[in-house]
Amino acid sequence: MDRVRPVFYVSDGTGITAETIGHSLLTQFEGLRFSTDRLPFVDTADKARDAASRIRAAGNSSGLRPVVVNSCVDPELNHLLAESGALMLDVFAPFIAPLEQELGRTRSANIGRAHGMVDFDTYHRRINAMNYALTHDDGVKPDYSEADLILVAVSRAGKTPTCVYLALQHGVKAANYPLTPEDLDAERLPEKLRRYRRKLFGLTIDPVRLHQIRQERRPDSRYAQLDTCRREVAQAEALLRREGVELLSTTHASIEEIASRVMEHLGINREMF
């Protein structure tokens, strides 16, 4: 059996930047097995030494040289981490020198700056968007006048996690509406949605995958039966296409991809926070 190579995402902040870039890199190498671990807030020499020890131990255990995707900005911390013997990949290194030359200024090595809360307005926009997503989840509150977008799909097709991601990462007020059997039998959008047609985006999913998800939630129920899933998905897709609502399958798409495609289609341009 192939050995599993240890990979560490190390940062003096949250580690989100290192993990996001590292994950994107690892997906380019099919057929290899990796074990990944995030080490955030490595912002002192002692923490860097502890991290190096942990990385070195993982390498000895696996018999493979560890890989470190690193977003620490302090050279001293990076030097201590390199004592682990791992392959060190600095996510900022390829870009800093060209930027310094172009901008005529050296960078400020501010620890944890990438995900620091530096703008209270954007922070509050995220919190407000999150509150909106929670209070407008699963059609609970049908007033969508303040919504930036409304996701429409059958139950368990990925609406809620996508709305939460849009709120936390982009400050987008995203509501979602589950198409009920009554909606599907009516063969038209509910009145509460028709007035917001320009905000609608439809999600769909492979019926077999939907069956698996529903089985975990309500095992052996009629709701989870494969025939039920097939019928609901077919009806929902036909309804949304008939109503001219853009449709995207979530079966093999990440939440990040779903969110990006939704925003692109609806013309919503928001920076990631």
mmCIF file of C-alpha atoms in Angstrom:
data_model
loop_
_atom_site.group_PDB
_atom_site.id
_atom_site.type_symbol
_atom_site.label_atom_id
_atom_site.label_comp_id
_atom_site.label_asym_id
_atom_site.label_seq_id
_atom_site.Cartn_x
_atom_site.Cartn_y
_atom_site.Cartn_z
ATOM 1 C CA MET A 1 0.000 0.000 0.000
ATOM 2 C CA ASP A 2 1.214 3.496 -0.841
ATOM 3 C CA ARG A 3 2.571 5.439 2.081
ATOM 4 C CA VAL A 4 0.847 8.611 3.193
ATOM 5 C CA ARG A 5 2.910 11.782 2.990
ATOM 6 C CA PRO A 6 2.361 14.241 5.862
ATOM 7 C CA VAL A 7 1.483 17.803 4.858
ATOM 8 C CA PHE A 8 1.293 20.723 7.295
ATOM 9 C CA TYR A 9 -0.307 24.120 6.745
ATOM 10 C CA VAL A 10 1.590 26.435 9.080
ATOM 11 C CA SER A 11 0.771 30.067 9.771
ATOM 12 C CA ASP A 12 1.300 32.856 12.254
ATOM 13 C CA GLY A 13 -2.429 33.585 11.819
ATOM 14 C CA THR A 14 -5.446 31.393 11.165
ATOM 15 C CA GLY A 15 -3.777 29.216 8.536
ATOM 16 C CA ILE A 16 -6.666 29.656 6.123
ATOM 17 C CA THR A 17 -4.476 31.157 3.403
ATOM 18 C CA ALA A 18 -1.879 28.384 3.637
ATOM 19 C CA GLU A 19 -4.543 25.668 3.721
ATOM 20 C CA THR A 20 -6.473 27.080 0.778
ATOM 21 C CA ILE A 21 -3.374 27.346 -1.414
ATOM 22 C CA GLY A 22 -1.965 24.036 -0.189
ATOM 23 C CA HIS A 23 -5.174 22.163 -0.879
ATOM 24 C CA SER A 24 -5.303 23.593 -4.396
ATOM 25 C CA LEU A 25 -1.744 22.409 -4.994
ATOM 26 C CA LEU A 26 -2.304 18.886 -3.673
ATOM 27 C CA THR A 27 -5.339 18.329 -5.868
ATOM 28 C CA GLN A 28 -3.011 18.538 -8.869
ATOM 29 C CA PHE A 29 -1.373 15.236 -7.892
ATOM 30 C CA GLU A 30 -3.722 12.327 -8.448
ATOM 31 C CA GLY A 31 -2.942 8.872 -7.115
ATOM 32 C CA LEU A 32 -0.945 10.103 -4.125
ATOM 33 C CA ARG A 33 -2.096 9.966 -0.521
ATOM 34 C CA PHE A 34 -1.639 12.852 1.890
ATOM 35 C CA SER A 35 -2.444 13.425 5.550
ATOM 36 C CA THR A 36 -2.952 17.106 6.243
ATOM 37 C CA ASP A 37 -2.841 19.113 9.441
ATOM 38 C CA ARG A 38 -3.224 22.849 10.063
ATOM 39 C CA LEU A 39 -0.976 24.520 12.643
ATOM 40 C CA PRO A 40 -2.322 28.058 13.195
ATOM 41 C CA PHE A 41 -0.968 30.922 15.322
ATOM 42 C CA VAL A 42 2.663 29.822 15.197
ATOM 43 C CA ASP A 43 3.797 33.321 16.135
ATOM 44 C CA THR A 44 6.626 32.797 18.649
ATOM 45 C CA ALA A 45 9.955 31.005 18.573
ATOM 46 C CA ASP A 46 8.762 28.409 21.082
ATOM 47 C CA LYS A 47 5.694 27.633 19.018
ATOM 48 C CA ALA A 48 7.827 27.344 15.892
ATOM 49 C CA ARG A 49 10.165 24.882 17.633
ATOM 50 C CA ASP A 50 7.188 22.823 18.824
ATOM 51 C CA ALA A 51 5.758 22.825 15.308
ATOM 52 C CA ALA A 52 9.107 21.749 13.839
ATOM 53 C CA SER A 53 9.304 18.892 16.337
ATOM 54 C CA ARG A 54 5.807 17.747 15.439
ATOM 55 C CA ILE A 55 6.548 17.932 11.717
ATOM 56 C CA ARG A 56 9.822 16.021 12.148
ATOM 57 C CA ALA A 57 8.050 13.291 14.136
ATOM 58 C CA ALA A 58 5.419 12.913 11.421
ATOM 59 C CA GLY A 59 8.164 12.470 8.850
ATOM 60 C CA ASN A 60 9.924 9.817 10.944
ATOM 61 C CA SER A 61 6.644 7.977 11.465
ATOM 62 C CA SER A 62 5.633 7.982 7.807
ATOM 63 C CA GLY A 63 9.073 7.399 6.355
ATOM 64 C CA LEU A 64 8.438 10.272 3.946
ATOM 65 C CA ARG A 65 9.706 13.852 3.956
ATOM 66 C CA PRO A 66 6.896 16.123 5.168
ATOM 67 C CA VAL A 67 5.659 19.072 3.133
ATOM 68 C CA VAL A 68 5.059 22.409 4.861
ATOM 69 C CA VAL A 69 2.907 25.033 3.165
ATOM 70 C CA ASN A 70 3.868 28.084 5.153
ATOM 71 C CA SER A 71 2.426 31.587 5.435
ATOM 72 C CA CYS A 72 4.514 32.857 8.368
ATOM 73 C CA VAL A 73 6.091 36.228 7.590
ATOM 74 C CA ASP A 74 8.860 36.326 10.234
ATOM 75 C CA PRO A 75 12.147 34.997 8.750
ATOM 76 C CA GLU A 76 13.279 33.739 12.153
ATOM 77 C CA LEU A 77 10.148 31.639 12.557
ATOM 78 C CA ASN A 78 10.610 30.268 9.050
ATOM 79 C CA HIS A 79 14.217 29.354 9.862
ATOM 80 C CA LEU A 80 13.095 27.420 12.951
ATOM 81 C CA LEU A 81 10.371 25.632 11.002
ATOM 82 C CA ALA A 82 12.883 24.618 8.315
ATOM 83 C CA GLU A 83 14.863 22.721 10.983
ATOM 84 C CA SER A 84 12.122 20.095 10.732
ATOM 85 C CA GLY A 85 13.756 18.898 7.511
ATOM 86 C CA ALA A 86 10.495 19.305 5.596
ATOM 87 C CA LEU A 87 10.065 20.665 2.112
ATOM 88 C CA MET A 88 9.216 24.299 2.844
ATOM 89 C CA LEU A 89 6.783 26.074 0.506
ATOM 90 C CA ASP A 90 6.426 29.762 1.369
ATOM 91 C CA VAL A 91 3.133 30.938 -0.154
ATOM 92 C CA PHE A 92 4.269 34.577 -0.261
ATOM 93 C CA ALA A 93 7.838 34.130 -1.554
ATOM 94 C CA PRO A 94 7.116 34.056 -5.322
ATOM 95 C CA PHE A 95 5.178 37.320 -5.147
ATOM 96 C CA ILE A 96 6.862 39.582 -2.605
ATOM 97 C CA ALA A 97 10.026 40.477 -4.540
ATOM 98 C CA PRO A 98 8.207 41.383 -7.804
ATOM 99 C CA LEU A 99 5.667 43.421 -5.843
ATOM 100 C CA GLU A 100 8.352 45.254 -3.864
ATOM 101 C CA GLN A 101 10.135 46.123 -7.092
ATOM 102 C CA GLU A 102 6.949 47.285 -8.817
ATOM 103 C CA LEU A 103 5.591 49.258 -5.873
ATOM 104 C CA GLY A 104 8.917 50.686 -4.785
ATOM 105 C CA ARG A 105 8.341 49.689 -1.193
ATOM 106 C CA THR A 106 9.350 46.768 1.039
ATOM 107 C CA ARG A 107 6.634 44.740 2.684
ATOM 108 C CA SER A 108 5.600 45.174 6.308
ATOM 109 C CA ALA A 109 5.942 41.825 8.054
ATOM 110 C CA ASN A 110 2.751 42.064 10.091
ATOM 111 C CA ILE A 111 2.036 38.745 11.775
ATOM 112 C CA GLY A 112 -1.488 37.469 11.248
ATOM 113 C CA ARG A 113 -2.399 40.417 9.031
ATOM 114 C CA ALA A 114 -3.992 38.386 6.213
ATOM 115 C CA HIS A 115 -7.044 37.507 8.268
ATOM 116 C CA GLY A 116 -6.983 40.255 10.855
ATOM 117 C CA MET A 117 -10.137 42.248 11.528
ATOM 118 C CA VAL A 118 -8.998 45.574 10.080
ATOM 119 C CA ASP A 119 -12.340 46.916 8.836
ATOM 120 C CA PHE A 120 -15.329 46.984 11.171
ATOM 121 C CA ASP A 121 -17.723 47.744 8.312
ATOM 122 C CA THR A 122 -16.851 44.559 6.441
ATOM 123 C CA TYR A 123 -16.911 42.586 9.688
ATOM 124 C CA HIS A 124 -20.428 43.761 10.512
ATOM 125 C CA ARG A 125 -21.538 43.070 6.943
ATOM 126 C CA ARG A 126 -20.464 39.467 7.367
ATOM 127 C CA ILE A 127 -22.283 39.137 10.687
ATOM 128 C CA ASN A 128 -25.449 40.717 9.298
ATOM 129 C CA ALA A 129 -25.305 38.450 6.260
ATOM 130 C CA MET A 130 -24.872 35.418 8.496
ATOM 131 C CA ASN A 131 -27.867 36.406 10.611
ATOM 132 C CA TYR A 132 -29.853 36.895 7.409
ATOM 133 C CA ALA A 133 -28.909 33.438 6.117
ATOM 134 C CA LEU A 134 -29.994 31.808 9.370
ATOM 135 C CA THR A 135 -33.324 33.645 9.615
ATOM 136 C CA HIS A 136 -34.118 32.976 5.941
ATOM 137 C CA ASP A 137 -33.118 29.312 5.893
ATOM 138 C CA ASP A 138 -35.431 26.706 4.335
ATOM 139 C CA GLY A 139 -38.166 29.194 3.528
ATOM 140 C CA VAL A 140 -38.784 30.002 7.204
ATOM 141 C CA LYS A 141 -39.112 33.736 6.550
ATOM 142 C CA PRO A 142 -40.441 34.333 3.011
ATOM 143 C CA ASP A 143 -39.795 38.101 2.781
ATOM 144 C CA TYR A 144 -36.852 38.247 0.396
ATOM 145 C CA SER A 145 -36.822 41.978 -0.338
ATOM 146 C CA GLU A 146 -33.346 42.412 1.223
ATOM 147 C CA ALA A 147 -31.870 39.222 -0.241
ATOM 148 C CA ASP A 148 -28.945 39.449 -2.646
ATOM 149 C CA LEU A 149 -29.911 36.015 -3.940
ATOM 150 C CA ILE A 150 -32.246 33.084 -3.266
ATOM 151 C CA LEU A 151 -31.174 29.477 -3.762
ATOM 152 C CA VAL A 152 -33.975 27.136 -4.813
ATOM 153 C CA ALA A 153 -33.778 23.332 -4.702
ATOM 154 C CA VAL A 154 -35.248 20.192 -3.204
ATOM 155 C CA SER A 155 -34.401 19.412 0.407
ATOM 156 C CA ARG A 156 -30.742 18.468 1.156
ATOM 157 C CA ALA A 157 -29.307 19.614 -2.165
ATOM 158 C CA GLY A 158 -26.717 21.947 -0.577
ATOM 159 C CA LYS A 159 -28.649 25.203 -0.134
ATOM 160 C CA THR A 160 -27.876 25.941 3.509
ATOM 161 C CA PRO A 161 -24.078 25.384 3.525
ATOM 162 C CA THR A 162 -23.762 27.465 0.369
ATOM 163 C CA CYS A 163 -25.741 30.323 1.942
ATOM 164 C CA VAL A 164 -23.590 30.189 5.077
ATOM 165 C CA TYR A 165 -20.400 30.252 3.008
ATOM 166 C CA LEU A 166 -21.641 33.193 0.931
ATOM 167 C CA ALA A 167 -22.415 35.098 4.125
ATOM 168 C CA LEU A 168 -19.163 34.409 5.956
ATOM 169 C CA GLN A 169 -16.786 34.708 3.021
ATOM 170 C CA HIS A 170 -18.449 37.394 0.908
ATOM 171 C CA GLY A 171 -20.983 39.200 3.106
ATOM 172 C CA VAL A 172 -23.771 38.160 0.715
ATOM 173 C CA LYS A 173 -27.327 38.020 2.057
ATOM 174 C CA ALA A 174 -28.371 34.625 0.727
ATOM 175 C CA ALA A 175 -31.761 33.084 1.434
ATOM 176 C CA ASN A 176 -32.889 29.648 0.384
ATOM 177 C CA TYR A 177 -36.199 28.019 -0.420
ATOM 178 C CA PRO A 178 -36.869 24.248 -0.417
ATOM 179 C CA LEU A 179 -39.212 23.079 -3.151
ATOM 180 C CA THR A 180 -41.937 21.065 -1.431
ATOM 181 C CA PRO A 181 -43.914 18.210 -3.022
ATOM 182 C CA GLU A 182 -46.813 20.671 -3.332
ATOM 183 C CA ASP A 183 -44.611 23.126 -5.228
ATOM 184 C CA LEU A 184 -43.403 20.376 -7.538
ATOM 185 C CA ASP A 185 -46.893 19.072 -8.228
ATOM 186 C CA ALA A 186 -48.076 22.608 -9.034
ATOM 187 C CA GLU A 187 -45.447 22.749 -11.797
ATOM 188 C CA ARG A 188 -44.764 26.427 -11.238
ATOM 189 C CA LEU A 189 -42.835 28.614 -8.865
ATOM 190 C CA PRO A 190 -44.666 29.684 -5.698
ATOM 191 C CA GLU A 191 -45.987 33.246 -5.791
ATOM 192 C CA LYS A 192 -43.580 34.239 -3.001
ATOM 193 C CA LEU A 193 -40.654 33.448 -5.351
ATOM 194 C CA ARG A 194 -42.010 34.728 -8.657
ATOM 195 C CA ARG A 195 -41.740 38.366 -7.608
ATOM 196 C CA TYR A 196 -38.008 37.822 -6.928
ATOM 197 C CA ARG A 197 -37.248 35.896 -10.113
ATOM 198 C CA ARG A 198 -34.109 37.934 -10.916
ATOM 199 C CA LYS A 199 -32.584 36.822 -7.586
ATOM 200 C CA LEU A 200 -33.229 33.102 -8.070
ATOM 201 C CA PHE A 201 -30.628 30.427 -8.698
ATOM 202 C CA GLY A 202 -31.431 26.719 -8.782
ATOM 203 C CA LEU A 203 -29.386 23.837 -7.381
ATOM 204 C CA THR A 204 -29.803 20.203 -8.295
ATOM 205 C CA ILE A 205 -28.086 16.956 -7.298
ATOM 206 C CA ASP A 206 -27.714 13.381 -8.469
ATOM 207 C CA PRO A 207 -30.663 11.385 -7.048
ATOM 208 C CA VAL A 208 -28.404 8.592 -5.768
ATOM 209 C CA ARG A 209 -26.293 11.080 -3.832
ATOM 210 C CA LEU A 210 -29.435 12.765 -2.522
ATOM 211 C CA HIS A 211 -30.709 9.362 -1.375
ATOM 212 C CA GLN A 212 -27.464 8.809 0.563
ATOM 213 C CA ILE A 213 -27.686 12.206 2.254
ATOM 214 C CA ARG A 214 -31.338 11.807 3.189
ATOM 215 C CA GLN A 215 -30.716 8.294 4.499
ATOM 216 C CA GLU A 216 -28.262 9.743 7.003
ATOM 217 C CA ARG A 217 -30.852 12.262 8.169
ATOM 218 C CA ARG A 218 -34.009 10.128 8.147
ATOM 219 C CA PRO A 219 -33.094 6.472 7.542
ATOM 220 C CA ASP A 220 -35.563 4.289 5.616
ATOM 221 C CA SER A 221 -38.199 7.022 5.427
ATOM 222 C CA ARG A 222 -40.302 7.725 2.367
ATOM 223 C CA TYR A 223 -38.476 11.053 2.228
ATOM 224 C CA ALA A 224 -35.177 9.185 1.736
ATOM 225 C CA GLN A 225 -36.342 6.525 -0.728
ATOM 226 C CA LEU A 226 -34.442 6.491 -4.003
ATOM 227 C CA ASP A 227 -37.664 6.644 -6.023
ATOM 228 C CA THR A 228 -38.711 9.757 -4.088
ATOM 229 C CA CYS A 229 -35.337 11.383 -4.721
ATOM 230 C CA ARG A 230 -35.472 10.592 -8.422
ATOM 231 C CA ARG A 231 -38.979 11.965 -8.794
ATOM 232 C CA GLU A 232 -38.302 15.168 -6.851
ATOM 233 C CA VAL A 233 -35.055 15.923 -8.683
ATOM 234 C CA ALA A 234 -36.669 15.351 -12.081
ATOM 235 C CA GLN A 235 -39.668 17.535 -11.201
ATOM 236 C CA ALA A 236 -37.475 20.289 -9.748
ATOM 237 C CA GLU A 237 -35.164 20.384 -12.758
ATOM 238 C CA ALA A 238 -38.114 20.498 -15.156
ATOM 239 C CA LEU A 239 -39.789 23.269 -13.132
ATOM 240 C CA LEU A 240 -36.689 25.453 -12.888
ATOM 241 C CA ARG A 241 -35.836 25.061 -16.572
ATOM 242 C CA ARG A 242 -39.419 25.864 -17.522
ATOM 243 C CA GLU A 243 -39.275 29.008 -15.387
ATOM 244 C CA GLY A 244 -35.936 30.054 -16.864
ATOM 245 C CA VAL A 245 -33.988 29.733 -13.606
ATOM 246 C CA GLU A 246 -30.260 28.957 -13.951
ATOM 247 C CA LEU A 247 -29.436 25.480 -12.653
ATOM 248 C CA LEU A 248 -26.222 23.995 -11.242
ATOM 249 C CA SER A 249 -25.514 20.474 -10.002
ATOM 250 C CA THR A 250 -23.894 20.274 -6.570
ATOM 251 C CA THR A 251 -23.053 16.565 -6.831
ATOM 252 C CA HIS A 252 -19.335 16.982 -7.532
ATOM 253 C CA ALA A 253 -18.915 20.718 -6.888
ATOM 254 C CA SER A 254 -17.300 22.269 -3.827
ATOM 255 C CA ILE A 255 -19.117 24.966 -1.882
ATOM 256 C CA GLU A 256 -16.509 27.457 -3.090
ATOM 257 C CA GLU A 257 -17.230 26.592 -6.725
ATOM 258 C CA ILE A 258 -20.997 26.704 -6.218
ATOM 259 C CA ALA A 259 -20.778 30.109 -4.536
ATOM 260 C CA SER A 260 -18.527 31.520 -7.257
ATOM 261 C CA ARG A 261 -20.799 30.324 -10.059
ATOM 262 C CA VAL A 262 -23.902 31.693 -8.348
ATOM 263 C CA MET A 263 -22.323 35.101 -7.808
ATOM 264 C CA GLU A 264 -20.962 35.233 -11.338
ATOM 265 C CA HIS A 265 -24.339 34.398 -12.897
ATOM 266 C CA LEU A 266 -26.216 36.934 -10.775
ATOM 267 C CA GLY A 267 -23.588 39.641 -11.258
ATOM 268 C CA ILE A 268 -22.663 39.893 -7.582
ATOM 269 C CA ASN A 269 -19.114 41.125 -7.168
ATOM 270 C CA ARG A 270 -17.819 40.875 -3.602
ATOM 271 C CA GLU A 271 -14.282 40.427 -2.323
ATOM 272 C CA MET A 272 -13.452 37.550 -0.037
ATOM 273 C CA PHE A 273 -12.833 38.671 3.529
#
